[in-house]
Every structure is written in structure tokens, then in C-alpha cells.
Amino acid sequence: MGPVKASPESQLHLLELAELDAELARLDHRKRGLPEIAELAAMEARTGELKDAVVVTETELGDLAREESRAERDVEQVRTRIDRDRGRLDAGQVSAARELASLQSEIESLRRRQGDLEEVVLELMERREGLTSRLDELTAERDRLGTQMTTVAARRDAAISEIDEQAGQASGQRKEVAAEVPADLLKLYEQIRDARGVGAAMLRAGRCQGCHLNLNTVDLNQIRSSAPDEVVRCEECRRILVRTPESGL
Ligand SMILES: [Zn+2]
């Protein structure tokens, strides 16, 4: 690209453009860095953990319920056998001393077995109660989190639409200003902006406002001797240096 020339007015428009571009970059940065976004990500992660925990607990509860009804069936069987044995005793069906002793000892051992099984059932019930209240806690937290997420998402959306509105205004202004800048100067500005983030800076009191370095005497003298329509660049940061009455030339 050959040396770009543009009227001082056109060059001044670049400062407005740079300001609007900085504003747009600030808004974009703010939008992407909204605290609600990180908050929601953390909440989503927690929701995932809770979902997994609910599935695990429900599975455990199902296993436990099956174990419990098995144990209850066992108790029932033992009880039935005891009743049958007792029935035989009460009906006086057994009279031989040896048979009587054997029946009584069987009843004794069945009672011990019943006691053991009942303890197992009790233990399973306690475990089930513990798991049920854990499940209640998990689902309560999940529901609470769901409500909170709706609130945070609404806050995020409100913040985003506010930012978008400001960005829309800045974009509109930028379009108007850009229309005032000759095409070749605008192209140069955009190229530098793409590479460095900021395309143009004011020369103020002998200092580039882009890289904040003072220009040396040689460079300053060269700028002094340049025609007003010459587009000058900072030797340090290569940005377009826009001359104003404050430039200290
Ligand atoms: Zn500079």
C-alpha cells in the first residue's frame, strides 16, 4: 500500500473511531466476563453432581427395598413354622418324650432365628430411612438450585441485553464516523487495529497516546516537517499518530 494521505479532519475522525472501538471492546469484554456466566456454570456443575447422586441413591433404595422384602419373607416363613410346631404341641399330637424335646428345641432355635432376622429387617429399615432422607435432601437442593438458576439466568439476560443495547448504539455511531473517513485511510486503520487492537492514537505533548512513549527529537522534527495531509505513524507502535493542537509540535 502506497503512502496514505488524508485531510487533518479525516485523520481526526480516526480518534473518534478509536474511542468507539475501545468502547465496543470494553462492552464485549464485560459481556463475556459477566459474573452470572461463571455462577451459572458452577450451578450447572453442581446440578450434574446432584443428578448423579439422586440416581445412585434411588438405585441403592431399590436394592434395599428388595433386600428388605426378602428378609421379611424369611421372618414370615420362620413364624409360620413356629406356629405349626406350637400347634402340634398345643394339640397334644406329640407325646413321646424324645419327640417332644426335639420339637421344643426346634421352636427355641426357630425363635432365635426369628430374632436374628427381625434385627436384619430393622437394620435394613434404618438404612432405608437414612437413604430416604438423603434423597429428600438431594432433591430439595436440586429444586432450590433450579429456582436459583432461573433467577441468575434472568439477571444474566438483563445484563446482556443492556450491554447489547449500548453496543448497538456505539456500532451505529461508529458506522456514521467511518462513513466520514476515506476508504484507503479506513483500510489502513483497520489493518493496524486488527494487528494491535488500537488503530490510531493522538500525539499529545510529544507523546504517543497509543504506546505512551515520548517521541524522540528526530521523529518529532520529521512530523513537524510533514504536510498536514500526510498520515504519520508512531515509530514505536506503528499506530497512526493523529496531530491535534495539543500535539506539542
Ligand atoms: Zn506509539
mmCIF file of C-alpha atoms in Angstrom, residues 77-241:
data_model
loop_
_atom_site.group_PDB
_atom_site.id
_atom_site.type_symbol
_atom_site.label_atom_id
_atom_site.label_comp_id
_atom_site.label_asym_id
_atom_site.label_seq_id
_atom_site.Cartn_x
_atom_site.Cartn_y
_atom_site.Cartn_z
ATOM 1 C CA GLN A 77 -41.594 -68.384 56.952
ATOM 2 C CA VAL A 78 -39.955 -68.893 60.349
ATOM 3 C CA ARG A 79 -43.047 -67.541 62.069
ATOM 4 C CA THR A 80 -45.246 -69.974 60.149
ATOM 5 C CA ARG A 81 -43.045 -72.884 61.149
ATOM 6 C CA ILE A 82 -43.126 -71.820 64.797
ATOM 7 C CA ASP A 83 -46.922 -71.579 64.667
ATOM 8 C CA ARG A 84 -47.159 -75.008 63.098
ATOM 9 C CA ASP A 85 -44.846 -76.552 65.727
ATOM 10 C CA ARG A 86 -46.710 -74.838 68.526
ATOM 11 C CA GLY A 87 -49.971 -76.020 67.065
ATOM 12 C CA ARG A 88 -48.743 -79.588 67.174
ATOM 13 C CA LEU A 89 -47.630 -79.127 70.802
ATOM 14 C CA ASP A 90 -50.901 -77.484 71.880
ATOM 15 C CA ALA A 91 -52.992 -80.107 70.177
ATOM 16 C CA GLY A 92 -51.163 -82.759 72.150
ATOM 17 C CA GLN A 93 -50.187 -84.528 68.937
ATOM 18 C CA VAL A 94 -46.725 -85.251 70.311
ATOM 19 C CA SER A 95 -46.495 -87.440 73.359
ATOM 20 C CA ALA A 96 -43.179 -89.254 73.103
ATOM 21 C CA ALA A 97 -40.675 -87.536 75.400
ATOM 22 C CA ARG A 98 -37.881 -87.564 72.847
ATOM 23 C CA GLU A 99 -40.036 -86.140 70.092
ATOM 24 C CA LEU A 100 -41.370 -83.527 72.488
ATOM 25 C CA ALA A 101 -37.886 -82.427 73.468
ATOM 26 C CA SER A 102 -36.822 -82.263 69.853
ATOM 27 C CA LEU A 103 -39.865 -80.144 68.922
ATOM 28 C CA GLN A 104 -39.277 -77.790 71.824
ATOM 29 C CA SER A 105 -35.648 -77.384 70.890
ATOM 30 C CA GLU A 106 -36.652 -76.690 67.274
ATOM 31 C CA ILE A 107 -39.043 -73.988 68.446
ATOM 32 C CA GLU A 108 -36.238 -72.487 70.540
ATOM 33 C CA SER A 109 -33.868 -72.367 67.622
ATOM 34 C CA LEU A 110 -36.579 -71.006 65.283
ATOM 35 C CA ARG A 111 -37.245 -68.205 67.794
ATOM 36 C CA ARG A 112 -33.554 -67.299 67.811
ATOM 37 C CA ARG A 113 -33.573 -67.320 64.034
ATOM 38 C CA GLN A 114 -36.673 -65.130 64.027
ATOM 39 C CA GLY A 115 -34.952 -62.688 66.383
ATOM 40 C CA ASP A 116 -31.882 -62.505 64.157
ATOM 41 C CA LEU A 117 -33.975 -61.982 61.027
ATOM 42 C CA GLU A 118 -36.066 -59.301 62.693
ATOM 43 C CA GLU A 119 -32.886 -57.495 63.618
ATOM 44 C CA VAL A 120 -31.785 -57.642 59.976
ATOM 45 C CA VAL A 121 -35.140 -56.200 58.882
ATOM 46 C CA LEU A 122 -34.797 -53.427 61.443
ATOM 47 C CA GLU A 123 -31.301 -52.614 60.293
ATOM 48 C CA LEU A 124 -32.434 -52.505 56.656
ATOM 49 C CA MET A 125 -35.316 -50.235 57.597
ATOM 50 C CA GLU A 126 -32.955 -47.861 59.354
ATOM 51 C CA ARG A 127 -30.666 -47.787 56.354
ATOM 52 C CA ARG A 128 -33.630 -47.152 54.089
ATOM 53 C CA GLU A 129 -34.786 -44.270 56.298
ATOM 54 C CA GLY A 130 -31.293 -42.760 56.136
ATOM 55 C CA LEU A 131 -31.224 -43.082 52.359
ATOM 56 C CA THR A 132 -34.737 -41.694 52.009
ATOM 57 C CA SER A 133 -33.855 -38.576 53.954
ATOM 58 C CA ARG A 134 -30.635 -38.249 51.920
ATOM 59 C CA LEU A 135 -32.730 -38.471 48.751
ATOM 60 C CA ASP A 136 -35.064 -35.798 50.119
ATOM 61 C CA GLU A 137 -32.089 -33.514 50.814
ATOM 62 C CA LEU A 138 -30.662 -34.090 47.346
ATOM 63 C CA THR A 139 -33.904 -33.410 45.532
ATOM 64 C CA ALA A 140 -34.600 -30.366 47.722
ATOM 65 C CA GLU A 141 -31.167 -28.948 46.875
ATOM 66 C CA ARG A 142 -31.694 -29.741 43.192
ATOM 67 C CA ASP A 143 -35.060 -27.950 43.181
ATOM 68 C CA ARG A 144 -33.644 -24.978 45.098
ATOM 69 C CA LEU A 145 -30.756 -24.778 42.662
ATOM 70 C CA GLY A 146 -33.151 -24.901 39.717
ATOM 71 C CA THR A 147 -35.036 -21.888 41.068
ATOM 72 C CA GLN A 148 -31.790 -20.008 41.753
ATOM 73 C CA MET A 149 -30.548 -20.745 38.250
ATOM 74 C CA THR A 150 -33.689 -19.267 36.743
ATOM 75 C CA THR A 151 -33.080 -16.077 38.745
ATOM 76 C CA VAL A 152 -29.398 -15.864 37.810
ATOM 77 C CA ALA A 153 -30.155 -16.578 34.139
ATOM 78 C CA ALA A 154 -32.718 -13.775 34.136
ATOM 79 C CA ARG A 155 -30.114 -11.430 35.661
ATOM 80 C CA ARG A 156 -27.564 -12.511 33.049
ATOM 81 C CA ASP A 157 -30.045 -11.958 30.210
ATOM 82 C CA ALA A 158 -30.935 -8.497 31.525
ATOM 83 C CA ALA A 159 -27.241 -7.551 31.749
ATOM 84 C CA ILE A 160 -26.588 -8.887 28.262
ATOM 85 C CA SER A 161 -29.480 -7.014 26.695
ATOM 86 C CA GLU A 162 -28.315 -3.803 28.386
ATOM 87 C CA ILE A 163 -24.798 -4.333 27.030
ATOM 88 C CA ASP A 164 -26.161 -5.226 23.591
ATOM 89 C CA GLU A 165 -28.179 -2.039 23.548
ATOM 90 C CA GLN A 166 -25.092 0.058 24.373
ATOM 91 C CA ALA A 167 -23.075 -1.845 21.800
ATOM 92 C CA GLY A 168 -25.802 -1.240 19.227
ATOM 93 C CA GLN A 169 -25.604 2.493 19.857
ATOM 94 C CA ALA A 170 -21.817 2.520 19.673
ATOM 95 C CA SER A 171 -21.915 0.468 16.445
ATOM 96 C CA GLY A 172 -24.380 2.917 14.928
ATOM 97 C CA GLN A 173 -22.140 5.855 15.827
ATOM 98 C CA ARG A 174 -19.121 4.000 14.513
ATOM 99 C CA LYS A 175 -20.814 3.457 11.168
ATOM 100 C CA GLU A 176 -21.531 7.175 10.890
ATOM 101 C CA VAL A 177 -17.967 8.148 11.763
ATOM 102 C CA ALA A 178 -16.457 5.510 9.467
ATOM 103 C CA ALA A 179 -18.526 6.912 6.592
ATOM 104 C CA GLU A 180 -16.619 10.188 7.010
ATOM 105 C CA VAL A 181 -13.213 8.508 6.627
ATOM 106 C CA PRO A 182 -11.741 7.965 3.140
ATOM 107 C CA ALA A 183 -11.585 4.312 2.145
ATOM 108 C CA ASP A 184 -7.779 3.960 1.983
ATOM 109 C CA LEU A 185 -7.286 5.599 5.389
ATOM 110 C CA LEU A 186 -10.034 3.433 6.893
ATOM 111 C CA LYS A 187 -8.421 0.326 5.437
ATOM 112 C CA LEU A 188 -5.049 1.256 6.956
ATOM 113 C CA TYR A 189 -6.711 1.948 10.299
ATOM 114 C CA GLU A 190 -8.488 -1.428 10.248
ATOM 115 C CA GLN A 191 -5.297 -3.262 9.368
ATOM 116 C CA ILE A 192 -3.445 -1.731 12.296
ATOM 117 C CA ARG A 193 -6.413 -2.300 14.588
ATOM 118 C CA ASP A 194 -6.600 -5.980 13.638
ATOM 119 C CA ALA A 195 -2.910 -6.364 14.429
ATOM 120 C CA ARG A 196 -2.649 -4.174 17.521
ATOM 121 C CA GLY A 197 -6.124 -3.694 18.935
ATOM 122 C CA VAL A 198 -5.954 0.099 18.521
ATOM 123 C CA GLY A 199 -5.535 1.641 15.066
ATOM 124 C CA ALA A 200 -4.885 5.277 15.819
ATOM 125 C CA ALA A 201 -3.706 7.400 18.703
ATOM 126 C CA MET A 202 -3.357 11.069 19.436
ATOM 127 C CA LEU A 203 0.034 12.703 19.542
ATOM 128 C CA ARG A 204 -0.200 14.677 22.745
ATOM 129 C CA ALA A 205 2.615 16.831 24.092
ATOM 130 C CA GLY A 206 5.170 14.883 22.126
ATOM 131 C CA ARG A 207 3.909 11.544 23.367
ATOM 132 C CA CYS A 208 2.082 8.764 21.519
ATOM 133 C CA GLN A 209 -1.163 8.053 23.374
ATOM 134 C CA GLY A 210 -1.163 4.544 21.933
ATOM 135 C CA CYS A 211 2.075 3.201 23.408
ATOM 136 C CA HIS A 212 2.584 6.088 25.870
ATOM 137 C CA LEU A 213 6.153 6.657 24.766
ATOM 138 C CA ASN A 214 7.695 10.065 24.167
ATOM 139 C CA LEU A 215 8.807 10.580 20.611
ATOM 140 C CA ASN A 216 12.445 11.438 20.170
ATOM 141 C CA THR A 217 13.517 14.793 18.712
ATOM 142 C CA VAL A 218 14.324 13.338 15.314
ATOM 143 C CA ASP A 219 10.864 11.790 14.948
ATOM 144 C CA LEU A 220 9.160 14.902 16.266
ATOM 145 C CA ASN A 221 11.082 17.075 13.809
ATOM 146 C CA GLN A 222 10.098 14.791 10.988
ATOM 147 C CA ILE A 223 6.440 15.019 11.950
ATOM 148 C CA ARG A 224 6.766 18.813 12.217
ATOM 149 C CA SER A 225 8.022 18.955 8.653
ATOM 150 C CA SER A 226 5.340 16.598 7.332
ATOM 151 C CA ALA A 227 2.459 18.126 5.401
ATOM 152 C CA PRO A 228 -0.855 18.162 7.322
ATOM 153 C CA ASP A 229 -2.383 15.639 4.918
ATOM 154 C CA GLU A 230 0.393 13.150 5.403
ATOM 155 C CA VAL A 231 -0.581 10.221 7.595
ATOM 156 C CA VAL A 232 2.196 9.722 10.110
ATOM 157 C CA ARG A 233 2.861 6.629 12.210
ATOM 158 C CA CYS A 234 4.395 6.094 15.613
ATOM 159 C CA GLU A 235 7.876 4.634 15.182
ATOM 160 C CA GLU A 236 7.380 2.519 18.313
ATOM 161 C CA CYS A 237 3.903 1.028 17.950
ATOM 162 C CA ARG A 238 3.248 1.774 14.251
ATOM 163 C CA ARG A 239 -0.156 3.197 15.036
ATOM 164 C CA ILE A 240 -1.436 6.181 13.086
ATOM 165 C CA LEU A 241 -0.455 9.304 15.010
#
